[in-house]
Every structure is written in C-alpha cells, then in structure tokens.
Coordinates of C-alpha atoms in Angstrom, one line a residue:
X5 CA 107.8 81.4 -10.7
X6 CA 110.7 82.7 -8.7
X7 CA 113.9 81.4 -9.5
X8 CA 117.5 81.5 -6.5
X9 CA 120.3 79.9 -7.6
X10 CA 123.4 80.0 -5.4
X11 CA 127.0 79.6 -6.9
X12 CA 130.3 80.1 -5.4
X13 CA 131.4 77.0 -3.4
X14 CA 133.9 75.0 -3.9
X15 CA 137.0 73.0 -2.1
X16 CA 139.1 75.4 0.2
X17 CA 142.1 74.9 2.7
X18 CA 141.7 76.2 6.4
X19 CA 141.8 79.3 6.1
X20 CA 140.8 80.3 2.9
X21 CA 138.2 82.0 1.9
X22 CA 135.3 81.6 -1.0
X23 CA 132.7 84.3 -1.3
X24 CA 129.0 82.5 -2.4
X25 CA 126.5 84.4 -4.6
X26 CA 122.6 83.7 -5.3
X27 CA 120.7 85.3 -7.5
X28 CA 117.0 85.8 -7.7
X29 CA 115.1 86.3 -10.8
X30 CA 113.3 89.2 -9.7
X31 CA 114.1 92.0 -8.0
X32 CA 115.0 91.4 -4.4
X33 CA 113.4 94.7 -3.6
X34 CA 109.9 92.9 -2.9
X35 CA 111.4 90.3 -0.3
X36 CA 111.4 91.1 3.4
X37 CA 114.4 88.8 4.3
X38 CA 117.0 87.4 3.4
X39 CA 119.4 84.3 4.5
X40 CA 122.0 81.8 3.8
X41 CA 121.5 78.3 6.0
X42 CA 123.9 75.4 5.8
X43 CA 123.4 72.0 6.1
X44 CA 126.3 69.4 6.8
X45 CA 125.7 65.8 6.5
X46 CA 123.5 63.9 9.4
X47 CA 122.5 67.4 10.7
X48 CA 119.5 69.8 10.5
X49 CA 120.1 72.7 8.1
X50 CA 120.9 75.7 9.7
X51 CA 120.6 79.5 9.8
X52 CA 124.4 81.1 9.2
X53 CA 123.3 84.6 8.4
X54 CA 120.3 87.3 7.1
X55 CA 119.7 90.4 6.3
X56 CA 116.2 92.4 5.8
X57 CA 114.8 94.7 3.6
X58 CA 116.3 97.3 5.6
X59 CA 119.6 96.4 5.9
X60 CA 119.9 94.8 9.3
X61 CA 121.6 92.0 9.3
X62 CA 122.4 88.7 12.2
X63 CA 124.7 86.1 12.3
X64 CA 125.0 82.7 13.8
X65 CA 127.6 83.2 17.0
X66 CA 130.5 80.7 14.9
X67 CA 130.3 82.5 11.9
X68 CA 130.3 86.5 13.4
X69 CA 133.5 88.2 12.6
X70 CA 134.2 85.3 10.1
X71 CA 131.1 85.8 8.0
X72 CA 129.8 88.6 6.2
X73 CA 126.3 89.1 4.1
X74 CA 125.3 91.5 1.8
X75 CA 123.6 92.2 -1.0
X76 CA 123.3 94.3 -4.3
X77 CA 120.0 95.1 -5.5
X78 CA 120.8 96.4 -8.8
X79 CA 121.8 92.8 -9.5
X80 CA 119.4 91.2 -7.2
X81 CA 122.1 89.1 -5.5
X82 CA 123.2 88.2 -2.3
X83 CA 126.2 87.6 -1.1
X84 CA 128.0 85.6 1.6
X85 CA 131.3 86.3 2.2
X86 CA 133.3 83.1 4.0
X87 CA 136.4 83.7 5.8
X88 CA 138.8 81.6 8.0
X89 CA 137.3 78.9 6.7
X90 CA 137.2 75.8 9.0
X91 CA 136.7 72.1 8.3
X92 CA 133.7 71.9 10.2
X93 CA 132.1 74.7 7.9
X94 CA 132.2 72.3 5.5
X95 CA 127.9 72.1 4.2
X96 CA 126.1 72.7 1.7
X97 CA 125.2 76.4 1.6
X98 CA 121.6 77.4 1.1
X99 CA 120.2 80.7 -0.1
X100 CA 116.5 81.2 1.2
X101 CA 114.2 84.3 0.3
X102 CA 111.1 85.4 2.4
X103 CA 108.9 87.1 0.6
X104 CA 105.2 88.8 1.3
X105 CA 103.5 84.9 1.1
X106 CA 106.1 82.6 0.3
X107 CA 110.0 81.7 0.6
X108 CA 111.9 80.7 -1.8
X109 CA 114.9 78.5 -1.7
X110 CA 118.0 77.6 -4.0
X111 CA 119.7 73.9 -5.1
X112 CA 122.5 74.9 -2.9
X113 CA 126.3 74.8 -3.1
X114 CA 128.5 72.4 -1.8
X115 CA 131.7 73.9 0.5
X116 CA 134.2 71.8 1.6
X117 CA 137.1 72.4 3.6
X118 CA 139.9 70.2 4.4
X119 CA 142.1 70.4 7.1

C-alpha cells in the first residue's frame, strides 16, 4: 500500500511564503506524474501544479511565477514552493501521484492566508 502524506501548511500573512512537502513511501521513480491540487471551501479541488517523470513541469496561470514544484528523488518527495501568498490561496493543498495503474493521494494540508 502506497502511502503520500503532505506537510508544510500553515497560517501565513500576504505575502509570505510556506514551502509544502509530501512524501511517498516508495520511490517516486516508478510514478509518471506528479501534482499538487487545492481545494478551498464550496469549490471543486483544483490542479495548481505537476511535474512528470521527466521533469516537465505546468502550472495553473494564478500560480506561474508565484509557484514553483519540484522534487527530490533520493528522498521521494515533492515539493511546492508558495510565494506571494494571497488570501484567496487560502485551500487545502493536495499532493496526488499517478502511477502505472493507480493514483495516489494525501490527507492534505490546510493553508491559510489572511489579509
């Protein structure tokens, strides 16, 4: 059984910044993709960013140059990077793994940003 668990949110000011990890108990080798979503209250989770096996990575337009993803397979983690933080990225913040026949998802982590 796969295991993601995200950490790394938190309560920020405008502005700020927070930097979210989730780590997979396996190595992240074997998964084609990649991704953090978001979901804020009353709204449909969301993709905010991905990156594949290969490196490429993609971004939802509000979060490019604000936003960065990456990862570090020696430590099977993956990291998003949140900067300039705005209230209305306040969600919870959802790390999701595809692999070969199945995706994989963490409990989340709650960021909250206050104005």
């Amino acid at each position: 059984q796969v295991q993601v668990v995200e950490s790394g949110g938190g309560l920020v000011q405008a502005g700020g910044s927070l930097r979210l990890s989730c780590v997979a108990s396996v190595s992240i080798l074997g998964f084609n993709e990649m991704a953090w979503y978001r979901q804020a209250p009353g709204q449909q989770r969301e993709l905010v960013a991905s990156i594949t096996s290969s490196g490429r990575t993609n971004y939802k337009d509000s979060a490019k140059g604000r936003f960065t993803i990456s990862r570090d397979n020696a430590k099977n983690t993956v990291y998003l990077a949140l900067n300039s933080l705005k209230p209305e990225d306040t969600a919870i913040y959802y790390c999701n793994f595809v692999g070969v026949r199945m995706a994989y998802w963490g409990q989340g982590t709650q960021v909250t940003v206050s104005s």
